[in-house]
Short mmCIF file of C-alpha atoms in Angstrom, two decimals:
data_model
loop_
_atom_site.label_atom_id
_atom_site.label_comp_id
_atom_site.label_asym_id
_atom_site.label_seq_id
_atom_site.Cartn_x
_atom_site.Cartn_y
_atom_site.Cartn_z
CA GLN A 1 35.25 129.72 33.35
CA VAL A 2 33.73 127.46 30.69
CA GLN A 3 32.73 124.05 31.97
CA LEU A 4 32.17 120.88 29.98
CA VAL A 5 31.25 117.76 31.93
CA GLU A 6 30.91 114.44 30.14
CA SER A 7 28.93 111.50 31.48
CA GLY A 8 27.56 108.18 30.36
CA GLY A 9 30.73 106.19 29.89
CA ALA A 10 30.49 102.53 30.89
CA LEU A 11 31.51 98.97 30.17
CA VAL A 12 29.43 97.61 27.31
CA LYS A 13 29.51 94.41 25.28
CA PRO A 14 30.39 94.39 21.56
CA GLY A 15 27.34 95.21 19.53
CA GLY A 16 25.83 97.19 22.39
CA SER A 17 24.78 100.82 22.61
CA LEU A 18 25.62 103.74 24.81
CA ARG A 19 24.67 107.41 24.99
CA LEU A 20 27.18 109.98 26.13
CA SER A 21 26.20 113.40 27.39
CA CYS A 22 28.14 116.61 27.81
CA ALA A 23 26.75 119.34 30.05
CA ALA A 24 28.00 122.80 29.11
CA SER A 25 27.97 125.91 31.25
CA ARG A 26 29.32 129.43 31.56
CA PHE A 27 29.15 130.26 27.88
CA THR A 28 26.43 130.72 25.27
CA PHE A 29 26.23 127.09 24.19
CA SER A 30 23.91 127.78 21.26
CA ASP A 31 26.52 129.99 19.58
CA TYR A 32 29.22 127.38 19.08
CA TYR A 33 30.08 124.27 17.12
CA MET A 34 30.80 121.31 19.38
CA SER A 35 32.77 118.13 18.83
CA TRP A 36 33.44 114.71 20.28
CA ILE A 37 37.05 113.56 20.27
CA ARG A 38 38.36 110.29 21.65
CA GLN A 39 41.61 108.74 22.81
CA ALA A 40 42.02 104.99 22.80
CA PRO A 41 44.36 103.47 25.39
CA GLY A 42 47.96 104.17 24.43
CA LYS A 43 46.90 106.00 21.28
CA GLY A 44 46.59 109.60 20.15
CA LEU A 45 43.62 111.88 19.79
CA GLU A 46 41.00 111.03 17.18
CA TRP A 47 38.21 113.37 16.13
CA VAL A 48 34.84 111.59 16.12
CA SER A 49 32.15 114.09 15.12
CA TYR A 50 31.08 117.72 15.10
CA ILE A 51 27.78 119.54 15.08
CA SER A 52 27.08 123.15 14.22
CA SER A 53 25.55 125.62 16.62
CA GLY A 54 22.05 125.05 15.27
CA GLY A 55 22.52 121.36 14.51
CA GLY A 56 22.22 121.66 10.74
CA ASP A 57 25.84 120.82 9.93
CA ILE A 58 26.99 117.43 11.18
CA GLN A 59 30.04 115.40 10.19
CA TYR A 60 31.53 112.10 11.34
CA ALA A 61 34.84 110.33 11.09
CA ASP A 62 34.72 107.40 8.70
CA SER A 63 35.43 105.04 11.59
CA VAL A 64 32.07 105.81 13.25
CA LYS A 65 29.88 106.83 10.32
CA GLY A 66 26.57 104.95 10.33
CA ARG A 67 26.99 103.82 13.95
CA PHE A 68 27.27 107.03 15.95
CA THR A 69 24.87 109.98 16.04
CA ILE A 70 25.73 113.39 17.43
CA SER A 71 23.00 115.73 18.64
CA ARG A 72 22.50 118.72 20.87
CA ASP A 73 19.79 120.36 22.92
CA ASN A 74 20.51 124.08 23.09
CA ALA A 75 17.69 124.62 25.59
CA LYS A 76 19.45 122.22 27.96
CA ASN A 77 23.01 123.31 27.09
CA SER A 78 23.81 119.70 26.32
CA LEU A 79 25.67 117.71 23.68
CA TYR A 80 25.07 114.01 23.06
CA LEU A 81 26.68 111.09 21.29
CA GLN A 82 24.53 108.02 20.62
CA MET A 83 26.83 105.09 19.96
CA ASN A 84 25.38 101.91 18.44
CA ASN A 85 26.91 98.63 17.33
CA LEU A 86 29.94 99.28 19.48
CA ARG A 87 33.20 97.55 18.71
CA ALA A 88 36.30 96.81 20.77
CA GLU A 89 38.14 99.51 18.85
CA ASP A 90 35.67 102.11 20.14
CA THR A 91 37.18 101.67 23.61
CA ALA A 92 38.48 105.11 24.53
CA VAL A 93 38.15 108.17 26.68
CA TYR A 94 35.61 110.41 24.96
CA TYR A 95 35.98 114.17 25.27
CA CYS A 96 33.53 116.85 24.32
CA ALA A 97 35.13 120.03 23.08
CA LYS A 98 33.97 123.54 22.27
CA ASP A 99 35.03 125.17 19.03
CA GLY A 100 36.76 128.48 19.63
CA GLY A 101 35.11 130.24 16.71
CA TYR A 102 38.46 130.64 15.01
CA SER A 103 39.14 129.87 11.38
CA GLY A 104 39.76 126.19 10.72
CA TYR A 105 38.42 124.66 13.92
CA ALA A 106 40.36 124.86 17.13
CA PHE A 107 38.93 123.63 20.40
CA ASP A 108 39.43 126.15 23.14
CA TYR A 109 37.79 124.14 25.92
CA TRP A 110 37.63 120.42 26.59
CA GLY A 111 35.93 118.32 29.20
CA GLN A 112 37.74 115.84 31.43
CA GLY A 113 36.45 112.91 29.42
CA THR A 114 34.36 109.81 30.05
CA LEU A 115 35.64 106.26 29.59
CA VAL A 116 33.90 103.85 27.26
CA THR A 117 35.05 100.23 27.41
CA VAL A 118 33.75 97.74 24.87
CA SER A 119 34.49 94.21 25.97
CA SER A 120 32.76 90.89 26.42
CA GLN B 1 47.14 106.55 8.33
CA SER B 2 47.30 110.12 9.53
CA ALA B 3 48.08 112.81 6.97
CA LEU B 4 49.88 114.78 9.70
CA THR B 5 53.19 113.29 10.83
CA GLN B 6 54.84 114.20 14.12
CA PRO B 7 57.96 112.77 15.76
CA ALA B 8 57.00 110.23 18.42
CA SER B 9 59.17 111.87 21.05
CA VAL B 10 61.42 114.82 21.79
CA SER B 11 63.35 115.74 24.90
CA GLY B 12 65.22 118.65 26.37
CA SER B 13 66.69 119.95 29.58
CA PRO B 14 65.18 122.75 31.65
CA GLY B 15 65.89 126.12 30.09
CA GLN B 16 66.53 124.72 26.64
CA SER B 17 64.33 125.12 23.56
CA ILE B 18 62.73 122.34 21.59
CA THR B 19 60.76 122.21 18.36
CA ILE B 20 58.05 119.74 17.40
CA SER B 21 57.29 119.35 13.72
CA CYS B 22 54.00 118.48 12.02
CA THR B 23 54.43 117.53 8.40
CA ARG B 24 51.61 117.34 5.93
CA THR B 25 52.01 114.06 4.04
CA SER B 26 49.25 114.65 1.52
CA SER B 27 49.37 117.57 -0.88
CA ASP B 28 45.64 118.18 -0.72
CA VAL B 29 45.49 118.37 3.03
CA GLY B 30 43.50 121.50 3.67
CA THR B 31 44.62 125.00 4.28
CA TYR B 32 47.80 124.50 6.16
CA ASN B 33 47.82 127.90 7.78
CA LEU B 34 44.96 126.78 9.98
CA VAL B 35 46.93 124.26 12.05
CA SER B 36 46.25 124.21 15.76
CA TRP B 37 48.37 122.73 18.56
CA TYR B 38 47.27 121.06 21.81
CA GLN B 39 49.04 120.09 25.01
CA HIS B 40 47.76 116.97 26.71
CA ILE B 41 48.90 115.93 30.14
CA PRO B 42 47.60 112.40 30.82
CA GLY B 43 44.57 112.46 33.05
CA LYS B 44 43.78 116.08 32.27
CA ALA B 45 41.77 117.82 29.59
CA PRO B 46 43.75 118.75 26.46
CA LYS B 47 44.66 122.43 26.24
CA LEU B 48 44.73 124.62 23.14
CA MET B 49 48.18 126.19 22.76
CA ILE B 50 48.11 127.62 19.22
CA TYR B 51 45.37 128.27 16.66
CA GLU B 52 45.42 129.54 13.08
CA ALA B 53 49.00 128.27 12.80
CA THR B 54 50.71 130.94 14.91
CA THR B 55 48.24 132.59 17.33
CA ARG B 56 48.47 131.98 21.06
CA PRO B 57 45.21 132.03 23.04
CA SER B 58 44.99 134.34 25.99
CA GLY B 59 46.68 132.81 29.01
CA VAL B 60 49.14 130.61 27.13
CA SER B 61 52.73 131.36 27.99
CA ASN B 62 54.74 133.29 25.41
CA ARG B 63 57.34 130.54 25.73
CA PHE B 64 55.15 128.72 23.22
CA SER B 65 55.40 129.85 19.61
CA ALA B 66 54.62 128.33 16.24
CA SER B 67 55.57 128.73 12.64
CA GLN B 68 55.06 127.17 9.27
CA SER B 69 57.29 126.55 6.29
CA GLY B 70 56.01 124.74 3.23
CA ASN B 71 54.40 121.49 4.27
CA THR B 72 55.67 121.62 7.84
CA ALA B 73 54.20 123.40 10.83
CA SER B 74 56.32 123.69 13.96
CA LEU B 75 55.72 124.31 17.65
CA THR B 76 58.64 125.72 19.62
CA ILE B 77 58.85 125.75 23.39
CA SER B 78 61.57 127.96 24.79
CA GLY B 79 62.89 128.01 28.34
CA LEU B 80 61.70 124.46 28.96
CA GLN B 81 60.11 123.83 32.34
CA ALA B 82 59.22 120.57 34.05
CA GLU B 83 55.52 121.45 33.74
CA ASP B 84 55.84 121.39 29.94
CA GLU B 85 56.23 117.61 29.99
CA ALA B 86 53.19 116.36 28.07
CA ASP B 87 51.96 115.02 24.78
CA TYR B 88 51.58 117.57 21.99
CA TYR B 89 49.27 117.22 19.01
CA CYS B 90 48.85 119.22 15.84
CA SER B 91 45.45 119.36 14.19
CA LEU B 92 44.01 120.48 10.88
CA TYR B 93 40.53 120.85 9.43
CA VAL B 94 40.30 119.08 6.07
CA SER B 95 37.26 118.55 3.88
CA SER B 96 34.64 118.58 6.63
CA SER B 97 36.68 116.48 9.01
CA LEU B 98 39.45 117.05 11.48
CA LEU B 99 42.83 115.38 11.52
CA PHE B 100 45.18 115.02 14.44
CA GLY B 101 48.84 114.21 14.17
CA GLY B 102 49.98 111.09 15.95
CA GLY B 103 51.25 113.11 18.90
CA THR B 104 54.71 113.87 20.28
CA LYS B 105 55.74 113.00 23.80
CA LEU B 106 57.89 115.75 25.30
CA THR B 107 60.21 114.67 28.08
CA VAL B 108 61.91 117.29 30.21
CA LEU B 109 65.15 115.72 31.38
#
């Protein structure tokens, strides 16, 4: 069974930085697009960013563009999200998700999430 | 403001059927036949229930079905069970980004 395990969530002050990691296993990581999706407290799901299998196609939500950087290391089966200049509104559970390879993006596996809290 | 509008909540009794709508509010919102649906039980990882508008992944109960008419995609759950109580989200890929609907809380009475 596919496994995605996020880590790196923490309490950080506004303006601070954090790096999230997602360890993938039990599938050929290098074959699939991957995404970060978040859920703020009491809110719905919000897509944050995706990266193609080889890393050449990267997109961000407008809310994080210029502050967050997605990357991957296919040799380590790992996905990352570098978050800089964090704001209170970035407080959320962050999920990594595997694209299913279907038309139009659908995430067939998700991790359990890691909590990022931005507060002074 | 999301371009995918869902009702905030729906409810039904065990054994009944319910339908959750997802309405495209912008005419240029992507290819609408590529909507996907997710079930999210708080504290657990979201689960893909439908992709490409109407296709159920392997392992998803056939009590879950989906359709589309015009600007509205719909998820129907038949034979409601207590375990179906969750939040449900539609999603659509649009212009190199992904949109989620605001989510619908399903309560099984």
